[in-house]
Tab-separated table of C-alpha atoms in Angstrom:
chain	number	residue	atom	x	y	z
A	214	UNK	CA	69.548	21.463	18.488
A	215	UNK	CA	68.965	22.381	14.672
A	216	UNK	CA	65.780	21.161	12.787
A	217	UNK	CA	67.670	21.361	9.378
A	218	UNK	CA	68.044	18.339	7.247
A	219	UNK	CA	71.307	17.312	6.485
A	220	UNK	CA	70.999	15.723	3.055
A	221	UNK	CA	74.328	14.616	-0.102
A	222	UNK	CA	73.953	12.584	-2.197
A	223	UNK	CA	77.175	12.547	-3.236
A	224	UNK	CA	78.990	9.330	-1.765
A	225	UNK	CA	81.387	9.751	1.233
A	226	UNK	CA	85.095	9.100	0.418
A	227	UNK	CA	86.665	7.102	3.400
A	228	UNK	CA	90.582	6.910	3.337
A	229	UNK	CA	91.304	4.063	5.267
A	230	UNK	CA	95.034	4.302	4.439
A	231	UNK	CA	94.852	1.325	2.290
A	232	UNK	CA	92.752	3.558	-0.716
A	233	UNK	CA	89.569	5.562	-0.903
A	234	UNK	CA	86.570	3.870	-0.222
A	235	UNK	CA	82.674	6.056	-1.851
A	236	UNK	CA	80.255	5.306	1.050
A	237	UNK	CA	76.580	6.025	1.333
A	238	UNK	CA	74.348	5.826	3.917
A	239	UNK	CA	71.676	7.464	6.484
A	240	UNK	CA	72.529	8.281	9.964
A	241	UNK	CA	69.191	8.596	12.214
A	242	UNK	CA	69.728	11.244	13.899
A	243	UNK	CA	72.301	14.319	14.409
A	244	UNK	CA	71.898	17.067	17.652
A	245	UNK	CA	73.796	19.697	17.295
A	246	UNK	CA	74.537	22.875	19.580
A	247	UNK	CA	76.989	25.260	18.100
A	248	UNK	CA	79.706	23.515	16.862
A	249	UNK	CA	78.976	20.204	19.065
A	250	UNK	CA	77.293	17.098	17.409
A	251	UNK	CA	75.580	13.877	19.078
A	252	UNK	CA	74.682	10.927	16.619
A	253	UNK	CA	71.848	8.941	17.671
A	254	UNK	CA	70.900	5.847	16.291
A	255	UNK	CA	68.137	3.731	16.939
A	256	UNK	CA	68.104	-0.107	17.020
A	257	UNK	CA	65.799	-2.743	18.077
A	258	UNK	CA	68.347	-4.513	20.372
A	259	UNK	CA	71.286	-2.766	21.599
A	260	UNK	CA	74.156	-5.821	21.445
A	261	UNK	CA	77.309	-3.331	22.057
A	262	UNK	CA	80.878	-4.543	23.192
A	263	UNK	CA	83.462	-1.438	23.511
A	264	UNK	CA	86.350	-4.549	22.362
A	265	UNK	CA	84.132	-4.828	19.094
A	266	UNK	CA	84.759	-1.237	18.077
A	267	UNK	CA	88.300	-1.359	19.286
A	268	UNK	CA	88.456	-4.498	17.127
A	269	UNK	CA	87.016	-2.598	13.982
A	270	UNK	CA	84.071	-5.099	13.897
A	271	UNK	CA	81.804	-2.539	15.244
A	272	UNK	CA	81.980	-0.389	12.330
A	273	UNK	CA	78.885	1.800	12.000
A	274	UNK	CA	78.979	4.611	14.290
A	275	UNK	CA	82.983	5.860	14.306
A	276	UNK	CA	81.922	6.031	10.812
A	277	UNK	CA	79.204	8.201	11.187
A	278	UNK	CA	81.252	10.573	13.359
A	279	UNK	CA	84.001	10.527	10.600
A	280	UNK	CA	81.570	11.198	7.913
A	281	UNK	CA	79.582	13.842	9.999
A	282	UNK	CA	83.002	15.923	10.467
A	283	UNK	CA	84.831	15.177	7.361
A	284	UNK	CA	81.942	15.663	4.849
A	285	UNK	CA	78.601	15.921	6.200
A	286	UNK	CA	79.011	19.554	8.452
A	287	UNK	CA	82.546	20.562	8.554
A	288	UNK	CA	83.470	22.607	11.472
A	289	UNK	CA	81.174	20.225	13.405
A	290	UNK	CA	82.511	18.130	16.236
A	291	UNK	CA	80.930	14.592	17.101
A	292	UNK	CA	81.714	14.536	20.982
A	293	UNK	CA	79.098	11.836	21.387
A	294	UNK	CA	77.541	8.579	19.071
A	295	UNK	CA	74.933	6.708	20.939
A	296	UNK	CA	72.803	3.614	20.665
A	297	UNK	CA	69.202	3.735	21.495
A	298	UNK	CA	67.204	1.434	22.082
A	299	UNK	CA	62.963	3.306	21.991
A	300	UNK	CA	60.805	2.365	25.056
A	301	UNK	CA	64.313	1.721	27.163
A	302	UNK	CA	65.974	4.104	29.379
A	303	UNK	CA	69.428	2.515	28.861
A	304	UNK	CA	71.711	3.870	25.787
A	305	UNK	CA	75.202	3.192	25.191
A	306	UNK	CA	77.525	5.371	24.419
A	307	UNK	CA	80.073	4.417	21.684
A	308	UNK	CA	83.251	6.825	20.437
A	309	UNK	CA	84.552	7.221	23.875
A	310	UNK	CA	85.935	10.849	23.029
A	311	UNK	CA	86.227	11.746	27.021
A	312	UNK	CA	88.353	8.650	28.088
A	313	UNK	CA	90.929	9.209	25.036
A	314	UNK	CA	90.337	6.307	23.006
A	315	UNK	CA	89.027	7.844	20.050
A	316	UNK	CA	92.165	7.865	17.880
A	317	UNK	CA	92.737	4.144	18.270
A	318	UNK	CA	88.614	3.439	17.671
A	319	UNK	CA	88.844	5.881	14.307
A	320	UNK	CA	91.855	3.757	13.011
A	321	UNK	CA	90.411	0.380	14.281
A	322	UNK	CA	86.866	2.005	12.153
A	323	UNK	CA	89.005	2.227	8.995
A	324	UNK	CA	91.593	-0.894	8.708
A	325	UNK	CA	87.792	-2.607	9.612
A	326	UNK	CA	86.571	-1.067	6.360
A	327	UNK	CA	89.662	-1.684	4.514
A	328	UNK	CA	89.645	-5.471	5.246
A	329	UNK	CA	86.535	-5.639	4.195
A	330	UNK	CA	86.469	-3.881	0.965
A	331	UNK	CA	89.620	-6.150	0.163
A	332	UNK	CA	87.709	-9.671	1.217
A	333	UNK	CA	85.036	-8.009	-1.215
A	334	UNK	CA	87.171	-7.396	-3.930
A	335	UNK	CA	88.765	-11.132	-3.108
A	336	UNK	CA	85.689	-13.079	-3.264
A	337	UNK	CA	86.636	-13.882	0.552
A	338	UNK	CA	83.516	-12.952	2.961
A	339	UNK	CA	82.761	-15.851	4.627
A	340	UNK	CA	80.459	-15.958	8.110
A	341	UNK	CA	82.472	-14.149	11.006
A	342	UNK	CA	80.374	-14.043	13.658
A	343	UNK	CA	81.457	-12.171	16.967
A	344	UNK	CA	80.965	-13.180	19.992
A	345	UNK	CA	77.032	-14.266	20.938
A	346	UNK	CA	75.611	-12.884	18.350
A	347	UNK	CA	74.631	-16.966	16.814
A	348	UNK	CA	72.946	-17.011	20.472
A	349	UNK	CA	70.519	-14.297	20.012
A	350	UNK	CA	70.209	-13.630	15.781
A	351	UNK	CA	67.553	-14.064	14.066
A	352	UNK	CA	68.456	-15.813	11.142
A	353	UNK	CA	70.505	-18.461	13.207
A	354	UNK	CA	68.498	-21.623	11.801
A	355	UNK	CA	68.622	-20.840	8.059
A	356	UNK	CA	72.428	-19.852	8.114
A	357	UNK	CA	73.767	-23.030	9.335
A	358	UNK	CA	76.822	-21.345	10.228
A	359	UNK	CA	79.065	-23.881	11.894
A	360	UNK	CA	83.059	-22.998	12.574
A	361	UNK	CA	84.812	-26.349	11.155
A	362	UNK	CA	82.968	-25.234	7.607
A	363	UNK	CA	84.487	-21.564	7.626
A	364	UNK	CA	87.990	-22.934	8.818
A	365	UNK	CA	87.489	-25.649	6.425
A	366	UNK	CA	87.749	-22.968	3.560
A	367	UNK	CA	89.453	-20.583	4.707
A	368	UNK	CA	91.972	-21.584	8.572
A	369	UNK	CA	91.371	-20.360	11.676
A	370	UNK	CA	93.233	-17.571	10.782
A	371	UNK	CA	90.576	-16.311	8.171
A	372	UNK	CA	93.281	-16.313	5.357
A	373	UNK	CA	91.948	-17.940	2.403
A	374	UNK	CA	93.831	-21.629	1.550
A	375	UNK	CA	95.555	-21.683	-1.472
């Protein structure tokens, strides 16, 4: 492991194949061990679902492991990105690098980014919550978020009507 502090402040340019998105941002923690890298980061509740990275709704941590390589300490490899959860013994772990699925998760990571940015740049971000997460957020009684309203302005579909 390396004590040094890993500090740009230079933003992190993303291609997600669509254009060049300037990031910025502050990963928790980074082990390294030659030219191997973990990513650690800590969360209050660990809600994970391998489908949501696949999906490119789980954003965060492929693209840590893309900005760690590609900008942050080149020649560095992220073989693993976990979730922590302090006071639990559980973790999960999230890029999947040892079962092969890491090409499809990095892609999924960027058209995820890239749909956003453009929803951004279209005025179009409406709610889009995934899965249970209504169930167990905190916020759940002062968004209101019902399903009819989104579809209502924008289809089931999530394309805006015209």
């Amino acid at each position: 492991t390396s004590e040094e502090t890993v500090a740009k402040t230079d933003p992190f340019p993303l291609d997600t194949g669509d254009g060049t998105v300037l990031l910025s941002g502050r990963i928790d923690r980074i082990d390294t061990m030659g030219s191997d890298a973990r990513i650690v980061d800590y969360k209050t509740t660990i809600r994970y679902s391998a489908k949501d990275v696949t999906d490119g709704v789980s954003l965060q941590m492929p693209l840590y492991a893309v900005a760690l390589e590609t900008f942050l300490m080149l020649g560095i490899e992220c073989k693993e990105a976990k979730l922590v959860q302090p006071g639990k013994m559980e973790d999960k772990e999230v890029l999947q690098r040892k079962g092969g699925k890491w090409p499809e998760r990095e892609a999924a990571m960027k058209r995820g980014v890239a749909r956003a940015v453009a929803g951004i740049r279209e005025g179009r971000f409406p709610p889009a919550p995934h899965g249970e997460c209504c169930r167990v957020c905190v916020g759940s009684r002062a968004c209101r978020y019902e399903q009819w309203r989104t579809e209502r302005k924008v289809g089931s579909d999530g394309a805006p009507h015209t």
